[in-house]
Short mmCIF file of N, CA, C and O and ligand atoms in Angstrom, two decimals:
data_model
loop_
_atom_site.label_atom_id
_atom_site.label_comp_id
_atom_site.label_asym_id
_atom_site.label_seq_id
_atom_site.Cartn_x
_atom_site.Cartn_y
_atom_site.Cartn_z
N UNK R 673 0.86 -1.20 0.00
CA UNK R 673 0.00 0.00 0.00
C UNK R 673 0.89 1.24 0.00
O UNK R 673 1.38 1.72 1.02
N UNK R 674 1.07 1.81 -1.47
CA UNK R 674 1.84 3.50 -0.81
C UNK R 674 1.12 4.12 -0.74
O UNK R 674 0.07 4.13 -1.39
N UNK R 675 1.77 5.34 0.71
CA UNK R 675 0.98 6.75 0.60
C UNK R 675 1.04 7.39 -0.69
O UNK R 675 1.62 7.24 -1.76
N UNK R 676 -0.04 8.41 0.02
CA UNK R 676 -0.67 9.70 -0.78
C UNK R 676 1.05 10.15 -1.30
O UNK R 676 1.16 10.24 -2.52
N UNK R 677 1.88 10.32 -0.77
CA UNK R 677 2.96 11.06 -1.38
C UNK R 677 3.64 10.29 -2.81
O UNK R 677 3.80 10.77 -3.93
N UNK R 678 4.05 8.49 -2.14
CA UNK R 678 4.34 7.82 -3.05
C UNK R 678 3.38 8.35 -4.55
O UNK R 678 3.94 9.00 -5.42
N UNK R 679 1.80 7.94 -4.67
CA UNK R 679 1.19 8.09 -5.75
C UNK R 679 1.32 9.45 -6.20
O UNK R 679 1.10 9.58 -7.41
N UNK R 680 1.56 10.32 -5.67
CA UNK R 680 1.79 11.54 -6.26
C UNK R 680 3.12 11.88 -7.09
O UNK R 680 3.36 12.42 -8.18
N UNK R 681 3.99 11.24 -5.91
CA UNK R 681 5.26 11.51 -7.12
C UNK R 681 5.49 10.33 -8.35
O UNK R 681 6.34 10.71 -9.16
N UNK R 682 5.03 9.25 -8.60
CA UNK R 682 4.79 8.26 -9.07
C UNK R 682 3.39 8.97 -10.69
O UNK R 682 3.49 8.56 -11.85
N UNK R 683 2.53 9.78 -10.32
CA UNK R 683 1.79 10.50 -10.42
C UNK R 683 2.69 11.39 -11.89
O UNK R 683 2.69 11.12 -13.09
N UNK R 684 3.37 12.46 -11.15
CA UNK R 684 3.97 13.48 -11.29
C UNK R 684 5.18 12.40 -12.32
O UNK R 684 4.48 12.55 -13.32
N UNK R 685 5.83 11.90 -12.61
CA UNK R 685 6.68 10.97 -13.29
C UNK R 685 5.56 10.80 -14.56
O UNK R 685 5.82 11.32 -15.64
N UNK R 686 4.46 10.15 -14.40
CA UNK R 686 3.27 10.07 -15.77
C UNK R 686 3.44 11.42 -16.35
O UNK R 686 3.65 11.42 -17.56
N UNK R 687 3.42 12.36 -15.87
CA UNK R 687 3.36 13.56 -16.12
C UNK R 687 4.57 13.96 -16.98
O UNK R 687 4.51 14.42 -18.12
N UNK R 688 5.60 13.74 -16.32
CA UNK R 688 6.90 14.38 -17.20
C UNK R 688 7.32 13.25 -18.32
O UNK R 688 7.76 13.74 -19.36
N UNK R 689 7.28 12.17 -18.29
CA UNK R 689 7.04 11.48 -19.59
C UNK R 689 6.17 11.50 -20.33
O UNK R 689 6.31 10.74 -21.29
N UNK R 690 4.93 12.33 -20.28
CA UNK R 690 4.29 12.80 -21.10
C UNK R 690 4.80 14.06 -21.61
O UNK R 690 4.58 14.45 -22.76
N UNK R 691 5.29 14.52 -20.98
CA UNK R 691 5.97 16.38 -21.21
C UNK R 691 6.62 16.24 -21.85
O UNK R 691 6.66 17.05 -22.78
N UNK R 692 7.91 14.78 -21.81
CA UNK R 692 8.95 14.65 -22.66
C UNK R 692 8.04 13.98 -24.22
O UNK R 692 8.72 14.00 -25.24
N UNK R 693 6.78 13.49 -24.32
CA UNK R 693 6.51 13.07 -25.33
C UNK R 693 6.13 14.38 -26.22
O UNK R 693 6.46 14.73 -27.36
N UNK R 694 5.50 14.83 -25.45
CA UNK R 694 5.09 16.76 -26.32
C UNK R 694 5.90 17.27 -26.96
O UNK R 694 5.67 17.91 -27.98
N UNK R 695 7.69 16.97 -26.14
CA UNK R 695 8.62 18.15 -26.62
C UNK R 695 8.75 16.88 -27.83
O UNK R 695 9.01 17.49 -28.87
N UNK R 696 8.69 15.74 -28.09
CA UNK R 696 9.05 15.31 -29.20
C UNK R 696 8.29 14.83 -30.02
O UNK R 696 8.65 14.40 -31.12
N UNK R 697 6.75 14.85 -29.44
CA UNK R 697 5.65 15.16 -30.60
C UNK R 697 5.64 16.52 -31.54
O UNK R 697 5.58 16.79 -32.74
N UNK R 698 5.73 17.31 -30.13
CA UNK R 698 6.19 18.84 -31.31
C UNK R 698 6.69 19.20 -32.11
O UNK R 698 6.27 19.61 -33.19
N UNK R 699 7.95 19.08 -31.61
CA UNK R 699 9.44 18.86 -32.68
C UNK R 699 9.27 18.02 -34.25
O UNK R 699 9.43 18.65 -35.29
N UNK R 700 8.92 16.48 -34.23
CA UNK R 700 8.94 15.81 -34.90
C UNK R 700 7.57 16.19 -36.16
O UNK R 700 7.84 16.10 -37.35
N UNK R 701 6.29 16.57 -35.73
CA UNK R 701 5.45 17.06 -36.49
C UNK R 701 5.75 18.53 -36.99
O UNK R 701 5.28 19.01 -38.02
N UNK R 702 6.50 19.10 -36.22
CA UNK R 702 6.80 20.34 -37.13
C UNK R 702 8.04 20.10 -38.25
O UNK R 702 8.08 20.87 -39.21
N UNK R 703 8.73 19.36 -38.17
CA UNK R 703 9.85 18.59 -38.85
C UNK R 703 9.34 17.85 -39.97
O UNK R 703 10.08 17.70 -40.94
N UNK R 704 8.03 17.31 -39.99
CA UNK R 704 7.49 16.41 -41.20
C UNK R 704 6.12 16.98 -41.62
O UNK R 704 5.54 16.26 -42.43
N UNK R 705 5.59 17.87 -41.33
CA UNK R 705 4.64 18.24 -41.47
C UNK R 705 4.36 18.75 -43.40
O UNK R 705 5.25 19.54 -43.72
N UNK R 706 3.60 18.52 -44.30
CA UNK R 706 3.98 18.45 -45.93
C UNK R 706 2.47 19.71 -45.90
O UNK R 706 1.60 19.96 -45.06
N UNK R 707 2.71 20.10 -46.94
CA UNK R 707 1.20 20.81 -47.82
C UNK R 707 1.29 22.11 -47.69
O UNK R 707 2.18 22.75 -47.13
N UNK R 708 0.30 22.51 -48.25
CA UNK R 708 0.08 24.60 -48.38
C UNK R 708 0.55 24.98 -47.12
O UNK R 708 1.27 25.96 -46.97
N UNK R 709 0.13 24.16 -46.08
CA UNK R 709 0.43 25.02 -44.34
C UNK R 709 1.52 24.97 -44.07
O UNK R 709 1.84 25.58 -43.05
N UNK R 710 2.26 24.46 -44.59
CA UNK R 710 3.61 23.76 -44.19
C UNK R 710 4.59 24.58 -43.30
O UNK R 710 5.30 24.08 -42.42
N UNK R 711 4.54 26.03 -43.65
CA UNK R 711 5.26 27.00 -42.73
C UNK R 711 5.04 27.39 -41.84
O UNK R 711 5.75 27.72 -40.89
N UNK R 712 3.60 27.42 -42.07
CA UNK R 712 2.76 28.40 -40.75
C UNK R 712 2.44 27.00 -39.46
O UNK R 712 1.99 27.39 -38.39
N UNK R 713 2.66 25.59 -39.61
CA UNK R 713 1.94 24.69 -38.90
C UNK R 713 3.30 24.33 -38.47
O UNK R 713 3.34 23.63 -37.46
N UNK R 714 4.52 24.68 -39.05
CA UNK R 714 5.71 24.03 -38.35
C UNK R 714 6.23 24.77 -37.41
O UNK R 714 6.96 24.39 -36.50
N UNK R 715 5.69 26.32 -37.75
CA UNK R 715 6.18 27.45 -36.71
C UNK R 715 4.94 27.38 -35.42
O UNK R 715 5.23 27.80 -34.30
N UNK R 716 3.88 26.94 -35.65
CA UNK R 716 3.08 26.78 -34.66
C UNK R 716 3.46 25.63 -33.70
O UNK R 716 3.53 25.72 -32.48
N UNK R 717 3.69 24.60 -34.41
CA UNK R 717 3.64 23.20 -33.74
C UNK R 717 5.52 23.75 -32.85
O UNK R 717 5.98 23.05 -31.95
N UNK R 718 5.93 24.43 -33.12
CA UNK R 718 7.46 24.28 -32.19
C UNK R 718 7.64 25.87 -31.39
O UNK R 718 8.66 26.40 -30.94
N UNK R 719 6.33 26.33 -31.42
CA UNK R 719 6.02 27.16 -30.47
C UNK R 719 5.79 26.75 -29.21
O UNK R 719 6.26 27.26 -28.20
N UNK R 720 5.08 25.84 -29.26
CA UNK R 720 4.57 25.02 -28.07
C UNK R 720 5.67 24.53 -27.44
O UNK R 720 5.58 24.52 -26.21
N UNK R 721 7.19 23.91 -28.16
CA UNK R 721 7.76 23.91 -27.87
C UNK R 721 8.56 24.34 -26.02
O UNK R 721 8.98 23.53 -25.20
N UNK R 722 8.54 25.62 -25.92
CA UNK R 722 9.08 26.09 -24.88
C UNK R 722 8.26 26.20 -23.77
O UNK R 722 8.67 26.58 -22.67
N UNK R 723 6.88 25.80 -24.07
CA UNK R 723 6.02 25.55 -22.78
C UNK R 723 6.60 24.50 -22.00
O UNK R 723 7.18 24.49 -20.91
N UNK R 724 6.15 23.25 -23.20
CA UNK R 724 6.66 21.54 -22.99
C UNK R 724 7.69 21.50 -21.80
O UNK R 724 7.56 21.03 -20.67
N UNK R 725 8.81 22.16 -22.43
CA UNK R 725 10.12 22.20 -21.81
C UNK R 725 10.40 23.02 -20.62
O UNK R 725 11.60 23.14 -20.35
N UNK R 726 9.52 23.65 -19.82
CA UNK R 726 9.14 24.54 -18.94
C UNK R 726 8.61 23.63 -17.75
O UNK R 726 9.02 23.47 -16.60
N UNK R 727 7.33 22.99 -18.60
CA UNK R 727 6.57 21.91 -17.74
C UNK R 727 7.73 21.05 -17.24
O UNK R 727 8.00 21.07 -16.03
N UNK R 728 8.76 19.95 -18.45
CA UNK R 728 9.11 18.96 -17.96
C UNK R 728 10.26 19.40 -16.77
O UNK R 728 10.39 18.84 -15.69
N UNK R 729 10.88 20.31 -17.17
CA UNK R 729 11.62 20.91 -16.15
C UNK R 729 11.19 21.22 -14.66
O UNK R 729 11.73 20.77 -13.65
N UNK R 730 10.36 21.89 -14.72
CA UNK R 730 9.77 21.70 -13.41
C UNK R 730 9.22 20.94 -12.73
O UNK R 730 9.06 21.19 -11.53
N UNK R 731 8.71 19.61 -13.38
CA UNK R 731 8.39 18.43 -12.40
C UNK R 731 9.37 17.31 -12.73
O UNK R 731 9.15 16.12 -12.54
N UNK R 732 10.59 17.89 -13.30
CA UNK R 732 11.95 16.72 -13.10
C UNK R 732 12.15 17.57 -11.56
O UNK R 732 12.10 16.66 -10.73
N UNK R 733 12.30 18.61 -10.96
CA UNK R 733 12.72 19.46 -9.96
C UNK R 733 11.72 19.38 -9.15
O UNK R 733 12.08 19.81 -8.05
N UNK R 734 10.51 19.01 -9.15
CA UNK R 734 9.84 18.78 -7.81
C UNK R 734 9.46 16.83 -7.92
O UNK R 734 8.85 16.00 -7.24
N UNK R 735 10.11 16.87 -8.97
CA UNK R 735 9.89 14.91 -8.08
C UNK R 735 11.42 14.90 -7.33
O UNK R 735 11.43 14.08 -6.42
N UNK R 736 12.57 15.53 -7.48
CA UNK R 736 13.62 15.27 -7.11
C UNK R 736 13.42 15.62 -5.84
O UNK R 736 13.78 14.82 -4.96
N UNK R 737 12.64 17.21 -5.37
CA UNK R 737 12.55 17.66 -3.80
C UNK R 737 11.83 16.72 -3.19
O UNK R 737 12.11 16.37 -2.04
N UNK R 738 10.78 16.17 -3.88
CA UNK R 738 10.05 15.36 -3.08
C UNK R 738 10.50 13.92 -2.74
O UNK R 738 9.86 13.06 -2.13
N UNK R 739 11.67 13.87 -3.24
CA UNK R 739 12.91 12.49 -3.05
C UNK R 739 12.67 11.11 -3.81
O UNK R 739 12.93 9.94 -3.53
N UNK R 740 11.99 11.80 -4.99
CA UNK R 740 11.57 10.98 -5.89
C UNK R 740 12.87 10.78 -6.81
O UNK R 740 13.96 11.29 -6.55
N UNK R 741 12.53 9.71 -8.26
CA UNK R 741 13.56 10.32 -9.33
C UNK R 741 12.94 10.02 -10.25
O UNK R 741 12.22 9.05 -10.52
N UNK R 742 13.43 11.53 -11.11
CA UNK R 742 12.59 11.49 -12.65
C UNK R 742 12.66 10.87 -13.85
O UNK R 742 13.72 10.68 -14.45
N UNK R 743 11.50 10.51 -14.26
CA UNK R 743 11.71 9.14 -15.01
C UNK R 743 12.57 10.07 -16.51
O UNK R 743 12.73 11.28 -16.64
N UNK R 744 13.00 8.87 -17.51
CA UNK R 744 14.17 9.59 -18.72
C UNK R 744 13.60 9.22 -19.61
O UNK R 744 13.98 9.57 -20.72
N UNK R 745 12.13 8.13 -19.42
CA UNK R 745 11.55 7.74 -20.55
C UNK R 745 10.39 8.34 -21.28
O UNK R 745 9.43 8.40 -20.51
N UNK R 746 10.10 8.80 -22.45
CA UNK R 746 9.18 9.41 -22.73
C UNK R 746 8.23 9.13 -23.15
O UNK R 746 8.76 8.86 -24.22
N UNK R 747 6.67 8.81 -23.42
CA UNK R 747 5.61 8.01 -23.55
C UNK R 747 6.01 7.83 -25.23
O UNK R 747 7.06 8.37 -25.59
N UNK R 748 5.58 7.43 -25.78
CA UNK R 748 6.04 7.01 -27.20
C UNK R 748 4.93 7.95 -28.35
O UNK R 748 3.71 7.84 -28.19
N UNK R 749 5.35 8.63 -29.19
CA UNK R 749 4.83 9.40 -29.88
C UNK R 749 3.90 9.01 -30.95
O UNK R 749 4.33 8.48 -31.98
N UNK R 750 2.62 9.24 -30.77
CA UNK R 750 1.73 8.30 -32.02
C UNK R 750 2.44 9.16 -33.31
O UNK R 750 3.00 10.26 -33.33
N UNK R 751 2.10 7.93 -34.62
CA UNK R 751 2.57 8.23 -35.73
C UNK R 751 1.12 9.18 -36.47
O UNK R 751 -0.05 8.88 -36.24
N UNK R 752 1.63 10.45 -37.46
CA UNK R 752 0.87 10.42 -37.66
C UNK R 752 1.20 11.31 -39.51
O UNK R 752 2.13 12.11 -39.60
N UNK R 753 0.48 11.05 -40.54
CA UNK R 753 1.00 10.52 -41.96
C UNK R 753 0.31 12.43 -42.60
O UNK R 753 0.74 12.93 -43.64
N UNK R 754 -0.59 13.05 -41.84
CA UNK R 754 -1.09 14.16 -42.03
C UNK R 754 -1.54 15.27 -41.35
O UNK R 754 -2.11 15.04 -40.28
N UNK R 755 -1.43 16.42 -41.68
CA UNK R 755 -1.73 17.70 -41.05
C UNK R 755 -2.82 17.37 -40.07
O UNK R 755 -2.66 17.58 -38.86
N UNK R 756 -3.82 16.92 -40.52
CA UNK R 756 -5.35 16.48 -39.55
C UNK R 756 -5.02 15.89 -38.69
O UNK R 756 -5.53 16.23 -37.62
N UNK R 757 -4.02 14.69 -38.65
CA UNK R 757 -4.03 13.55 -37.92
C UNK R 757 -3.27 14.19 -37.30
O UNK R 757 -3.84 14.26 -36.21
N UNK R 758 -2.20 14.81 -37.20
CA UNK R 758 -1.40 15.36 -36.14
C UNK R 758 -2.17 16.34 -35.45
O UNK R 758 -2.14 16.30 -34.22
N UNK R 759 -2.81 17.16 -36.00
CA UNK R 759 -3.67 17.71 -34.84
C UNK R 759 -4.64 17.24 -34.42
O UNK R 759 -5.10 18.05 -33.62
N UNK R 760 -5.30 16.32 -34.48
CA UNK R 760 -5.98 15.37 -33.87
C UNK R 760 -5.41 15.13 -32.51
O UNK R 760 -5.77 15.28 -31.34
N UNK R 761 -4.16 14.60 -33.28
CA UNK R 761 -2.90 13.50 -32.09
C UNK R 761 -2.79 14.19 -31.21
O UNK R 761 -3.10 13.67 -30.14
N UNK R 762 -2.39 15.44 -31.17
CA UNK R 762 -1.80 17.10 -30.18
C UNK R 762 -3.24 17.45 -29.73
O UNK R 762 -3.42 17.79 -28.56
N UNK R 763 -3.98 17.41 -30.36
CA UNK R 763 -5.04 17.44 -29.22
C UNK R 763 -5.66 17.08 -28.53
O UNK R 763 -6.23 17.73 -27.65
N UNK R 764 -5.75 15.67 -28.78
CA UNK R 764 -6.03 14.51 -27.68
C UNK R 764 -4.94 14.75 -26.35
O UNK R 764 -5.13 14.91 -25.15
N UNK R 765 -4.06 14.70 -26.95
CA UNK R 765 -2.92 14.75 -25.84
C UNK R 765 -3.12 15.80 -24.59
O UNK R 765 -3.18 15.66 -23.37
N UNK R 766 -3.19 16.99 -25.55
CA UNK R 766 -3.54 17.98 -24.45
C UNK R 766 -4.68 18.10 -23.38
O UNK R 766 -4.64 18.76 -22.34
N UNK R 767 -5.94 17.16 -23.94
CA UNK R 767 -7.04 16.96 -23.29
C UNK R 767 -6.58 16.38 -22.62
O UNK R 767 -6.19 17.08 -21.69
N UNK R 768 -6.17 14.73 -22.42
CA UNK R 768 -5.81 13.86 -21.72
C UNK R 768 -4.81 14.60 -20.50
O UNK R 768 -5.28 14.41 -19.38
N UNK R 769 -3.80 15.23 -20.50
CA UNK R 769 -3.06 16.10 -19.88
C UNK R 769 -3.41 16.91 -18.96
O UNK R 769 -2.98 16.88 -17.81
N UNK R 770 -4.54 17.99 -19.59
CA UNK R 770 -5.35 19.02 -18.55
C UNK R 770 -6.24 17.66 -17.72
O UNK R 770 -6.36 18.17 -16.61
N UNK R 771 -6.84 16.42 -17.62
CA UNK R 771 -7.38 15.70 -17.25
C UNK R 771 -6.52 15.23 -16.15
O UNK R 771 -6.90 15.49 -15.00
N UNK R 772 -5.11 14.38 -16.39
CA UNK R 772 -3.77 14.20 -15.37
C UNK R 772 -3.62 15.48 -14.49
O UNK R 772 -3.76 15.40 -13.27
N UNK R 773 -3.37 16.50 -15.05
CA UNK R 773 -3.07 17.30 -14.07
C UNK R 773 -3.78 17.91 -13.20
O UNK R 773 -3.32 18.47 -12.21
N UNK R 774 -5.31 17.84 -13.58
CA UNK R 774 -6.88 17.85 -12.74
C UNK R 774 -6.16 16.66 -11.34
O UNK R 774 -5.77 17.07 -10.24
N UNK R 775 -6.16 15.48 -11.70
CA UNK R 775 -5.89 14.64 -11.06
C UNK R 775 -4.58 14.86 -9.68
O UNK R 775 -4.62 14.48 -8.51
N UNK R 776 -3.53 15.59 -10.42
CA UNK R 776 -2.72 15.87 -9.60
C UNK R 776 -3.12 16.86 -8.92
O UNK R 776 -3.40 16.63 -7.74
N UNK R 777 -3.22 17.76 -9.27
CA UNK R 777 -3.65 19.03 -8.32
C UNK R 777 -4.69 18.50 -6.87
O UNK R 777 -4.62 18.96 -5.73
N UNK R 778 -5.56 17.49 -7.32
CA UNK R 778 -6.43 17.02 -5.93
C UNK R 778 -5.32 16.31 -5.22
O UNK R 778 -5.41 16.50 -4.01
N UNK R 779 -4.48 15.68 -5.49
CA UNK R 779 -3.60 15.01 -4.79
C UNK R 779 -2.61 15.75 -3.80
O UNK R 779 -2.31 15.55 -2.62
N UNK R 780 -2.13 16.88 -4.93
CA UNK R 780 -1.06 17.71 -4.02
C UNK R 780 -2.16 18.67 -2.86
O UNK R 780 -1.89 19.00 -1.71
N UNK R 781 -3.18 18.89 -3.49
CA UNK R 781 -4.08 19.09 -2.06
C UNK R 781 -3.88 18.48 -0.96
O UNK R 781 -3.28 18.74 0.09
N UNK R 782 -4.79 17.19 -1.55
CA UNK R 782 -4.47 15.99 -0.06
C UNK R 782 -3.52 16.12 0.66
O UNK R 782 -3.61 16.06 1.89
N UNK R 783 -2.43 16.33 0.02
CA UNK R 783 -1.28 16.13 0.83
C UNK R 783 -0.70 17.43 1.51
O UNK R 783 0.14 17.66 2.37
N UNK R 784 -1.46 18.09 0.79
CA UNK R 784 -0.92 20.09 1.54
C UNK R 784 -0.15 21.00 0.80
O UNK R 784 -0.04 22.18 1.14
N UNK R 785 0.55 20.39 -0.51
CA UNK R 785 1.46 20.84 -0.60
C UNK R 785 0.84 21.75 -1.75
O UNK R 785 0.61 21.61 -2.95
N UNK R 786 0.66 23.03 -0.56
CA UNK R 786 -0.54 24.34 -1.91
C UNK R 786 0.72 25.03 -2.60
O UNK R 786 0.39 26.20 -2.81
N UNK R 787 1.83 24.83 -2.97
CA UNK R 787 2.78 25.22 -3.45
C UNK R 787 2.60 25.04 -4.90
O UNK R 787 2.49 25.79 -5.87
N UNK R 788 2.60 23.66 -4.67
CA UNK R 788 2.39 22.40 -5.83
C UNK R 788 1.20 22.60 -6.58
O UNK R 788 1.20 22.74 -7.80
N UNK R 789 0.08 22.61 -5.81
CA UNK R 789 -1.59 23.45 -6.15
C UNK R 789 -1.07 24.63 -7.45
O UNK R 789 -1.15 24.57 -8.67
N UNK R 790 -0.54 25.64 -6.53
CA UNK R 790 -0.70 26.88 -7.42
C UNK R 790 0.52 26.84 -8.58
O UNK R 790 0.63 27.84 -9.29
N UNK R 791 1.31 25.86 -8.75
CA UNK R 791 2.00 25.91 -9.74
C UNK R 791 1.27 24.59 -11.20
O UNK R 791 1.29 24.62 -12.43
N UNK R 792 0.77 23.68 -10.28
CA UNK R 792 -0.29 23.30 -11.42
C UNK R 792 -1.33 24.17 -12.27
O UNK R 792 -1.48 24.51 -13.44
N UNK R 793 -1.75 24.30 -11.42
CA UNK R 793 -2.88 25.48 -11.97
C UNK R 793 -2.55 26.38 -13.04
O UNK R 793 -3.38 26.64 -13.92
N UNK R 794 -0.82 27.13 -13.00
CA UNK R 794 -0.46 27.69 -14.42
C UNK R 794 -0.52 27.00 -15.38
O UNK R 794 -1.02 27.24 -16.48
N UNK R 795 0.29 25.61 -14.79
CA UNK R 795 0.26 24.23 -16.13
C UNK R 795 -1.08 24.39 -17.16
O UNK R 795 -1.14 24.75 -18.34
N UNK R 796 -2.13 23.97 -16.19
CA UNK R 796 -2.96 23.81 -16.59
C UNK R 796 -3.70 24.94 -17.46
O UNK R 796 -4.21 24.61 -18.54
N UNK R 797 -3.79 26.50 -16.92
CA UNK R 797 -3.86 27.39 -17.98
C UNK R 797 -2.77 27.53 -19.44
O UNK R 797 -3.02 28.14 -20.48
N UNK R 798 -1.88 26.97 -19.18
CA UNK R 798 -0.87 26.99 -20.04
C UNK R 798 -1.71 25.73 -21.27
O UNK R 798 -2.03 26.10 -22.40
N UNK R 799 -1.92 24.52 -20.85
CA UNK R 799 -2.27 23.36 -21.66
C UNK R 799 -3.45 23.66 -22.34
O UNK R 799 -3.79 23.21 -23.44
N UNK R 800 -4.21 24.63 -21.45
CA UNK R 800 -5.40 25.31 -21.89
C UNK R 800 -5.42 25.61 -23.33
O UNK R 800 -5.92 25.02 -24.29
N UNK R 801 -4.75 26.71 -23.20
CA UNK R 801 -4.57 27.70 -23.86
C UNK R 801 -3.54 26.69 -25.38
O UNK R 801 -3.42 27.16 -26.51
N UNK R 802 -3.09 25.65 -25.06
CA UNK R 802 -2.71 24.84 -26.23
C UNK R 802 -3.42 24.53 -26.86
O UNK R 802 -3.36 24.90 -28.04
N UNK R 803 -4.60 23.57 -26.38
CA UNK R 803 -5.63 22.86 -26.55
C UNK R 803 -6.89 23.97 -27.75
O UNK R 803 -7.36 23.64 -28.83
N UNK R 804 -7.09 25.44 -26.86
CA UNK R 804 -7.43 26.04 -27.76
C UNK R 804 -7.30 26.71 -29.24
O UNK R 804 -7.97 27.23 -30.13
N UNK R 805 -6.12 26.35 -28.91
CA UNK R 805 -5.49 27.28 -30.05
C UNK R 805 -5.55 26.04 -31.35
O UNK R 805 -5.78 26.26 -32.54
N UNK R 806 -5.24 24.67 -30.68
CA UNK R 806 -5.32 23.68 -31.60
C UNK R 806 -7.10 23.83 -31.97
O UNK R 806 -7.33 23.90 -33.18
N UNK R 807 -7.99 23.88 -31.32
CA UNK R 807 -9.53 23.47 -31.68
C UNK R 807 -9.83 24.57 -32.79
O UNK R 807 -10.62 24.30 -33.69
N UNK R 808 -9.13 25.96 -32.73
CA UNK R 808 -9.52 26.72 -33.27
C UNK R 808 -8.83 26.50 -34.96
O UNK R 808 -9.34 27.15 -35.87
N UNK R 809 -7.78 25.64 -35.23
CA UNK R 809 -7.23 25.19 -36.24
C UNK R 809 -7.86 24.06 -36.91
O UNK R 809 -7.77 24.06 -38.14
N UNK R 810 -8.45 23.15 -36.37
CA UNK R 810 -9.21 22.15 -36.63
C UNK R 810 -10.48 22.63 -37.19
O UNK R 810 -10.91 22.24 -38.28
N UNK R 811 -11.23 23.71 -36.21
CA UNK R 811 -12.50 24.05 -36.73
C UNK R 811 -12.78 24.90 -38.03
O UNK R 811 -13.86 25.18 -38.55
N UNK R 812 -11.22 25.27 -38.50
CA UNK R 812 -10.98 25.67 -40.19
C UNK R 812 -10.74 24.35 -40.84
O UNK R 812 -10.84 24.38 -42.07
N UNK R 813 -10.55 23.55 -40.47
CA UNK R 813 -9.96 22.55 -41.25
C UNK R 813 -11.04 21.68 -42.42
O UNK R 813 -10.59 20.79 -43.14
FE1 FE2 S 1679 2.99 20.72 -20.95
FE1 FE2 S 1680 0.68 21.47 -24.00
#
């Protein structure tokens, strides 16, 4: 049986191997991305970029305080052959994500640590604000 802390930092590890999958979902779809959009969707898709890398950084640095260690593996990047399907892919992701980090934030409650609370909470406006920007690209599509 682990505590509330164990599942949190255990938690928080799902999290940054997902962060590390973003920075190389991003990267890699702006890198192969083909057609009329081709400029404007590669400069978008590696914008996001420096969020990703913001996020994973900061919860490699609070699983370490919390005497955890951060995982090096990154969730594995779905393939995807077109403009649609990659934003599809990036936006699932981001849903699924603001959903995890819903999850964490009740946890670092439980446990007190409102530090942790109010630095999710940017995450989460941050993923937001991904998520939208992708729906609003799709709904031209
Ligand atoms: Fe992120
Ligand atoms: Fe994001």
């Amino acid at each position: 049986m682990s505590t509330i802390k164990e599942q949190l930092i255990a938690g928080l590890n799902t999290d940054l191997a997902n962060e590390y999958q973003a920075i190389i979902t991003y990267i890699t779809y702006g890198a192969t991305v083909t057609g009329i959009y081709r400029e404007e969707m590669k400069e978008f898709f590696m914008r996001e970029v420096p969020d990703e890398l913001r996020h994973a950084e900061y919860l490699a640095n609070k699983i370490a305080a919390l005497g955890g260690t951060p995982t090096t593996t990154p969730v594995a990047v779905p393939p995807a052959s077109d403009l649609k399907q990659m934003l599809l892919n990036v936006h699932r992701a981001e849903e699924e994500t603001i959903a995890r980090y819903l999850e964490r934030r009740h946890q670092a409650e439980q446990l007190g640590d409102f530090g942790l609370v109010n630095d999710l909470e940017e995450i989460i406006s941050d993923e937001t604000k991904h998520k939208e920007s992708i729906e609003m690209i799709l709904r031209g599509l």
